[in-house]
CSV table of N, CA and C in Angstrom, one decimal:
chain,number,residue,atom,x,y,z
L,1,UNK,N,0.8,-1.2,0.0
L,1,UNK,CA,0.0,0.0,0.0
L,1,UNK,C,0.9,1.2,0.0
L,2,UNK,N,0.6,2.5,-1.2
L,2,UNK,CA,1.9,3.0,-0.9
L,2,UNK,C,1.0,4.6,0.2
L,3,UNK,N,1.8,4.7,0.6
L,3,UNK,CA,1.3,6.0,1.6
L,3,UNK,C,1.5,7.4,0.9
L,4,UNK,N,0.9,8.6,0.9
L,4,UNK,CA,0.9,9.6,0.1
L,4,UNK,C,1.8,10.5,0.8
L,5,UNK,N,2.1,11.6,0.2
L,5,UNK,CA,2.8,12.4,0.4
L,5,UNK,C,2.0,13.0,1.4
L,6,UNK,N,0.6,13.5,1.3
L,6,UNK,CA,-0.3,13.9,2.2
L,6,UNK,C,-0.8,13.6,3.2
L,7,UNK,N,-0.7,11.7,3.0
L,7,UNK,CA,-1.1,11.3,4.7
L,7,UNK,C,0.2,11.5,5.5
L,8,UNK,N,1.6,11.7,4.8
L,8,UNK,CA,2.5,12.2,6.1
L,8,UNK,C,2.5,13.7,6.3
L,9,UNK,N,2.2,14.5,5.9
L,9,UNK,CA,1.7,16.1,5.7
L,9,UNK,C,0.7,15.9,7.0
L,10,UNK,N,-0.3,15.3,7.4
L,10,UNK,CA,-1.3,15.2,8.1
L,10,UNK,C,-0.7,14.6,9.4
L,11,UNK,N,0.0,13.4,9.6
L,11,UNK,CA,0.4,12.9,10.3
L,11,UNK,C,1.4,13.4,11.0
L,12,UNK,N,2.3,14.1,10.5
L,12,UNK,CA,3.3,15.4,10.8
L,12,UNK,C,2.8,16.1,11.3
L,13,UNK,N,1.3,16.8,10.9
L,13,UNK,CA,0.6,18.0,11.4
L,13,UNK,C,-0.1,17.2,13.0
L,14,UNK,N,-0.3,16.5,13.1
L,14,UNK,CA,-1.1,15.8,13.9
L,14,UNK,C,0.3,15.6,15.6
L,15,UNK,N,1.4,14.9,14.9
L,15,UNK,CA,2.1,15.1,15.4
L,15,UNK,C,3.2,16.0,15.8
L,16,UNK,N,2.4,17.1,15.4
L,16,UNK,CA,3.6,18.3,15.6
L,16,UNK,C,4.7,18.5,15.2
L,17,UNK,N,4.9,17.7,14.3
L,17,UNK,CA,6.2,17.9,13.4
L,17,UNK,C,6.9,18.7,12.4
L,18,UNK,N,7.8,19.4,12.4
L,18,UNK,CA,7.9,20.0,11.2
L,18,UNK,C,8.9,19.0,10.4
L,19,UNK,N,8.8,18.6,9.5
L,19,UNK,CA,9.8,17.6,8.6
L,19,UNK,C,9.4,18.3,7.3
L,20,UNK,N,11.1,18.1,6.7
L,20,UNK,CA,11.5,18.8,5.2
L,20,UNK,C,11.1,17.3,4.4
L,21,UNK,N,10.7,18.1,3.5
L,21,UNK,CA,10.5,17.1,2.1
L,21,UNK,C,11.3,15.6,2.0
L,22,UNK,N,12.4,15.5,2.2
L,22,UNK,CA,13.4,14.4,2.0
L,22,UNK,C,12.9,13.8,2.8
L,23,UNK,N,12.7,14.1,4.0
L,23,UNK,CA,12.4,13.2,5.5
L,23,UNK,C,10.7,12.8,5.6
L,24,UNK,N,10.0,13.8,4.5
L,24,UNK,CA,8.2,13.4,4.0
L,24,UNK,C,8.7,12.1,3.3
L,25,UNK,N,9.1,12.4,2.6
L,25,UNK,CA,9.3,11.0,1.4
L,25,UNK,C,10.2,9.8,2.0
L,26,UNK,N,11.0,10.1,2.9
L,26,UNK,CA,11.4,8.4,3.9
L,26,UNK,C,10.7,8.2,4.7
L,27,UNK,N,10.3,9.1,5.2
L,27,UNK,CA,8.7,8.4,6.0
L,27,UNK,C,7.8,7.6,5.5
L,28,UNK,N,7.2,7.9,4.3
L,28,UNK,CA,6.3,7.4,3.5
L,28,UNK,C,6.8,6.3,2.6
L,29,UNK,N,8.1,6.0,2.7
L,29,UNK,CA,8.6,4.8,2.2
L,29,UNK,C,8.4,3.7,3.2
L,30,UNK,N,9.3,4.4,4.6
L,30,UNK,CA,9.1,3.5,5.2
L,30,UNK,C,7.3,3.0,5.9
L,31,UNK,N,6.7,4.0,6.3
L,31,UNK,CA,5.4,3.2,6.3
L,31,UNK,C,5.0,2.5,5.5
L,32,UNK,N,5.0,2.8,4.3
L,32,UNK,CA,4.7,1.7,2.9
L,32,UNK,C,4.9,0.5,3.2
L,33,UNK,N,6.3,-0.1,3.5
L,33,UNK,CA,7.1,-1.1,3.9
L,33,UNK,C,6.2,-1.8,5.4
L,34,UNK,N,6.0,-0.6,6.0
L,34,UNK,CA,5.3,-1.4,7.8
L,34,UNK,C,3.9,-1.9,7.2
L,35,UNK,N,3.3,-0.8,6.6
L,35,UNK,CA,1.8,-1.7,6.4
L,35,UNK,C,2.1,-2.8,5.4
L,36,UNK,N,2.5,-2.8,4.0
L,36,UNK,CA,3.1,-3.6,3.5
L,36,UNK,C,2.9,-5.1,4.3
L,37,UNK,N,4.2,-5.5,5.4
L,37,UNK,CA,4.6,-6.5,6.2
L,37,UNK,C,3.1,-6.7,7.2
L,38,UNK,N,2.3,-5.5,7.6
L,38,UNK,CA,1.1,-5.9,8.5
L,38,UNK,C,0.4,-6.7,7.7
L,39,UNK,N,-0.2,-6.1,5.7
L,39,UNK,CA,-0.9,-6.8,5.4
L,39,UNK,C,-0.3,-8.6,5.3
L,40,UNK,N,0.6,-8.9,4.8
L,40,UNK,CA,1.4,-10.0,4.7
L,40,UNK,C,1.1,-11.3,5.8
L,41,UNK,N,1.1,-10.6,7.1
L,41,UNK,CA,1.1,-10.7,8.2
L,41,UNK,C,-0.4,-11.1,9.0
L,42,UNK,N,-1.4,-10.4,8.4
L,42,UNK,CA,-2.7,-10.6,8.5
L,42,UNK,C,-3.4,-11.7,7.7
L,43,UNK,N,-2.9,-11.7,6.2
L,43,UNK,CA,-3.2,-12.7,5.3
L,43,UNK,C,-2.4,-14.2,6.0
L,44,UNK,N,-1.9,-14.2,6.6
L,44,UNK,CA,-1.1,-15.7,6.9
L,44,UNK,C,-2.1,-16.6,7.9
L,45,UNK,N,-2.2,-17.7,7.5
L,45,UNK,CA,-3.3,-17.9,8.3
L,45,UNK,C,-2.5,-19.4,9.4
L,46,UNK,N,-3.1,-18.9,10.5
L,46,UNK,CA,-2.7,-19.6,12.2
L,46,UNK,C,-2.3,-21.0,11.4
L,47,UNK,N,-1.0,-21.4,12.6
L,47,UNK,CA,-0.6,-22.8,11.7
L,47,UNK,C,-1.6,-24.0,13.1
L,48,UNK,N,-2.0,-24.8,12.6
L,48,UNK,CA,-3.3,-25.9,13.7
L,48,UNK,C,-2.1,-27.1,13.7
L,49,UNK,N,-0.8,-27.1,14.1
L,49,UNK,CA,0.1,-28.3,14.2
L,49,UNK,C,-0.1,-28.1,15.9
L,50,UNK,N,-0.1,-29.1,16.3
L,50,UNK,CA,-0.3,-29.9,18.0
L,50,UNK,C,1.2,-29.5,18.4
L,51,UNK,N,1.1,-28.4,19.0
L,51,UNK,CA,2.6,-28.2,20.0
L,51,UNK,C,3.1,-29.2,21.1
L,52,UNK,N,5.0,-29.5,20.9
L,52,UNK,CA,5.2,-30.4,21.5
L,52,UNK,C,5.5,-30.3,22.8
L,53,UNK,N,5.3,-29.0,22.8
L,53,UNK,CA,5.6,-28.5,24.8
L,53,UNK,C,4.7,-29.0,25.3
L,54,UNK,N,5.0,-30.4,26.4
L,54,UNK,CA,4.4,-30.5,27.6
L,54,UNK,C,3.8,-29.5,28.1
L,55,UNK,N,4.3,-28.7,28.6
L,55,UNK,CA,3.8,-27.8,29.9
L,55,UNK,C,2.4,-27.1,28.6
L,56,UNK,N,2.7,-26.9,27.5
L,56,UNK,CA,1.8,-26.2,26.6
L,56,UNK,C,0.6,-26.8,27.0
L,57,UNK,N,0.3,-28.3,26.5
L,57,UNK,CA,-0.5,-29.0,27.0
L,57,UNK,C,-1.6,-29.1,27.8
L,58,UNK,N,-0.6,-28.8,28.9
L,58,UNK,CA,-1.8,-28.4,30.2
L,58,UNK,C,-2.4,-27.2,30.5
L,59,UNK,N,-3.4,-27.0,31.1
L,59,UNK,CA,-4.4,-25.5,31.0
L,59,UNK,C,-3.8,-24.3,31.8
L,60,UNK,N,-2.3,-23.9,31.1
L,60,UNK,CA,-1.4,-23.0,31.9
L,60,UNK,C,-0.5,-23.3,32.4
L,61,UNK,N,0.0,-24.4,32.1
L,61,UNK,CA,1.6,-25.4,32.5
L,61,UNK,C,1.6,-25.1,34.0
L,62,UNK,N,0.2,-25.8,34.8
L,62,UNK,CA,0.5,-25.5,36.2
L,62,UNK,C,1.1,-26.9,36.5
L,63,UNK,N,1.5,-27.0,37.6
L,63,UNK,CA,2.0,-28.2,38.2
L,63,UNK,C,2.3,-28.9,39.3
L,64,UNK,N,2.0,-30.1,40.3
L,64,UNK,CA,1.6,-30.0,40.9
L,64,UNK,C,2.9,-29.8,42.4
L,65,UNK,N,1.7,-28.9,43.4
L,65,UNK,CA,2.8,-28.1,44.4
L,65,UNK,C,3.4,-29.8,44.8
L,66,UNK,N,4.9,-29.3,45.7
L,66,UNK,CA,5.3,-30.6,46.4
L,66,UNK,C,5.7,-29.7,48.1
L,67,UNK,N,5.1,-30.6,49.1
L,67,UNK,CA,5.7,-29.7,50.5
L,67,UNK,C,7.0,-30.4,50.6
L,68,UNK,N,7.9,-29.2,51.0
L,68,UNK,CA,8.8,-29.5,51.6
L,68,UNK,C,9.0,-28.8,53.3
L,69,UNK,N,9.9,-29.5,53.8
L,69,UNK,CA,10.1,-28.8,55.2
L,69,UNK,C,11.5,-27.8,55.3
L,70,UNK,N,10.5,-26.6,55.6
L,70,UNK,CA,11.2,-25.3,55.8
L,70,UNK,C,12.0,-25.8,57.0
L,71,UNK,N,13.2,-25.0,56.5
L,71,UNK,CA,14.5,-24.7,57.8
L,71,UNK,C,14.5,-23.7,58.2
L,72,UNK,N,15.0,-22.8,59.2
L,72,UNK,CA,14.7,-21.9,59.9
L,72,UNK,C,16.5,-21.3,59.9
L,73,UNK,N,17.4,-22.2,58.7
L,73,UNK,CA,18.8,-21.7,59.5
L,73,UNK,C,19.8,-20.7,58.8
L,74,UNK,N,18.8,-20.2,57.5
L,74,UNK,CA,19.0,-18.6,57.2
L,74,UNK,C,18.7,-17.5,57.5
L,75,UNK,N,17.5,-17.8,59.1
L,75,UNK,CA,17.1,-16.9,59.6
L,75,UNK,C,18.2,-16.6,60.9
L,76,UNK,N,18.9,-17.9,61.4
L,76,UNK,CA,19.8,-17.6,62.5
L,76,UNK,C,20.7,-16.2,62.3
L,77,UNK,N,20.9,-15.9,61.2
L,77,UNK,CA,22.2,-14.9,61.2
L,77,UNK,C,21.3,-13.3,61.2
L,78,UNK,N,20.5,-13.6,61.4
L,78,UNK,CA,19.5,-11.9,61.7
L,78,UNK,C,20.0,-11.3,63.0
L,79,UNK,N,19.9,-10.0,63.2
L,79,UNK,CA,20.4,-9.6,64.0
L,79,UNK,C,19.4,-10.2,65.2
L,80,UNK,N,19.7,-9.4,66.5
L,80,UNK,CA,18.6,-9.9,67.5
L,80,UNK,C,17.5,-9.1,67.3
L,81,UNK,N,16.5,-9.9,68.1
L,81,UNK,CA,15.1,-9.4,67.9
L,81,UNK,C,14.6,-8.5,69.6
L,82,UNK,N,14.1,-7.1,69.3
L,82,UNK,CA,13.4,-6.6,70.4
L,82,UNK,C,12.1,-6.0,70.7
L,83,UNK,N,10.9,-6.7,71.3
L,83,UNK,CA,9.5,-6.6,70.9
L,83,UNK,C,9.5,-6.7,69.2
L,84,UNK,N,9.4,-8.0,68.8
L,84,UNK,CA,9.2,-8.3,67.6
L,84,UNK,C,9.9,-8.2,66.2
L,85,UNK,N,10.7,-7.0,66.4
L,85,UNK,CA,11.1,-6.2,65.7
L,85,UNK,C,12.8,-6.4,65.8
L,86,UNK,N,13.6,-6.3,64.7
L,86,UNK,CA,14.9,-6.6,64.4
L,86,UNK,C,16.0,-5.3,65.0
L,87,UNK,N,16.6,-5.7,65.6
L,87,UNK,CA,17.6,-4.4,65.8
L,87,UNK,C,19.0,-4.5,64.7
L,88,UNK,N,18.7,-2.8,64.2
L,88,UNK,CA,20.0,-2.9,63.2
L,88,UNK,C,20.5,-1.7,63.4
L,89,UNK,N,21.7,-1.7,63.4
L,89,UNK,CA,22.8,-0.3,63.1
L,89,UNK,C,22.0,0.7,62.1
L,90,UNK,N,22.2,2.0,62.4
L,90,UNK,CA,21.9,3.3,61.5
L,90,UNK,C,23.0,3.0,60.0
L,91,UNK,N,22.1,3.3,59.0
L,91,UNK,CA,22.8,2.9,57.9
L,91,UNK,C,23.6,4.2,57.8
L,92,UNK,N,23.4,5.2,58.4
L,92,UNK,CA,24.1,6.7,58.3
L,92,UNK,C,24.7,6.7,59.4
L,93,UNK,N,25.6,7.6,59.9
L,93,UNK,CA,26.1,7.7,61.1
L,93,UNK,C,26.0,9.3,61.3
């Protein structure tokens, strides 16, 4: 589809732009080229081949939880606790 000299005149005006002639006419090339690839791109029709991703498969590749048992011995190195609350050094002095 080729784009006019006018729909970038408009589109320039729309967007505030002032652009010289050289930079009208690469614009409108290059849009040509974007819609161009959009139509291409709209004509292609969805491919229906069965994906081989497992996880695809399932309704959101959920899976099922496993418990494990929490340890508590990355919490030993916290500072001490006073009413609930952690005591730490001022990051500023």
């Amino acid at each position: 589809m080729q784009i006019s000299q006018q729909d970038i005149e408009h589109l320039a005006l729309l967007a505030r732009l002032n652009l010289s002639q050289e930079t009208k006419k690469k614009f409108a090339g290059q849009l040509s080229r974007v819609i161009d690839y959009v139509e291409i791109i709209n004509n292609e029709k969805p491919s229906l081949e069965k994906n081989e991703n497992p996880q695809a498969q399932e309704p959101y590749g959920f899976r099922e939880d496993k418990a494990k048992k929490f340890e508590l011995k990355p919490l030993e190195n916290l500072p001490p606790k006073k009413e609930g609350k952690y005591i730490v050094s001022p990051p500023l002095k």
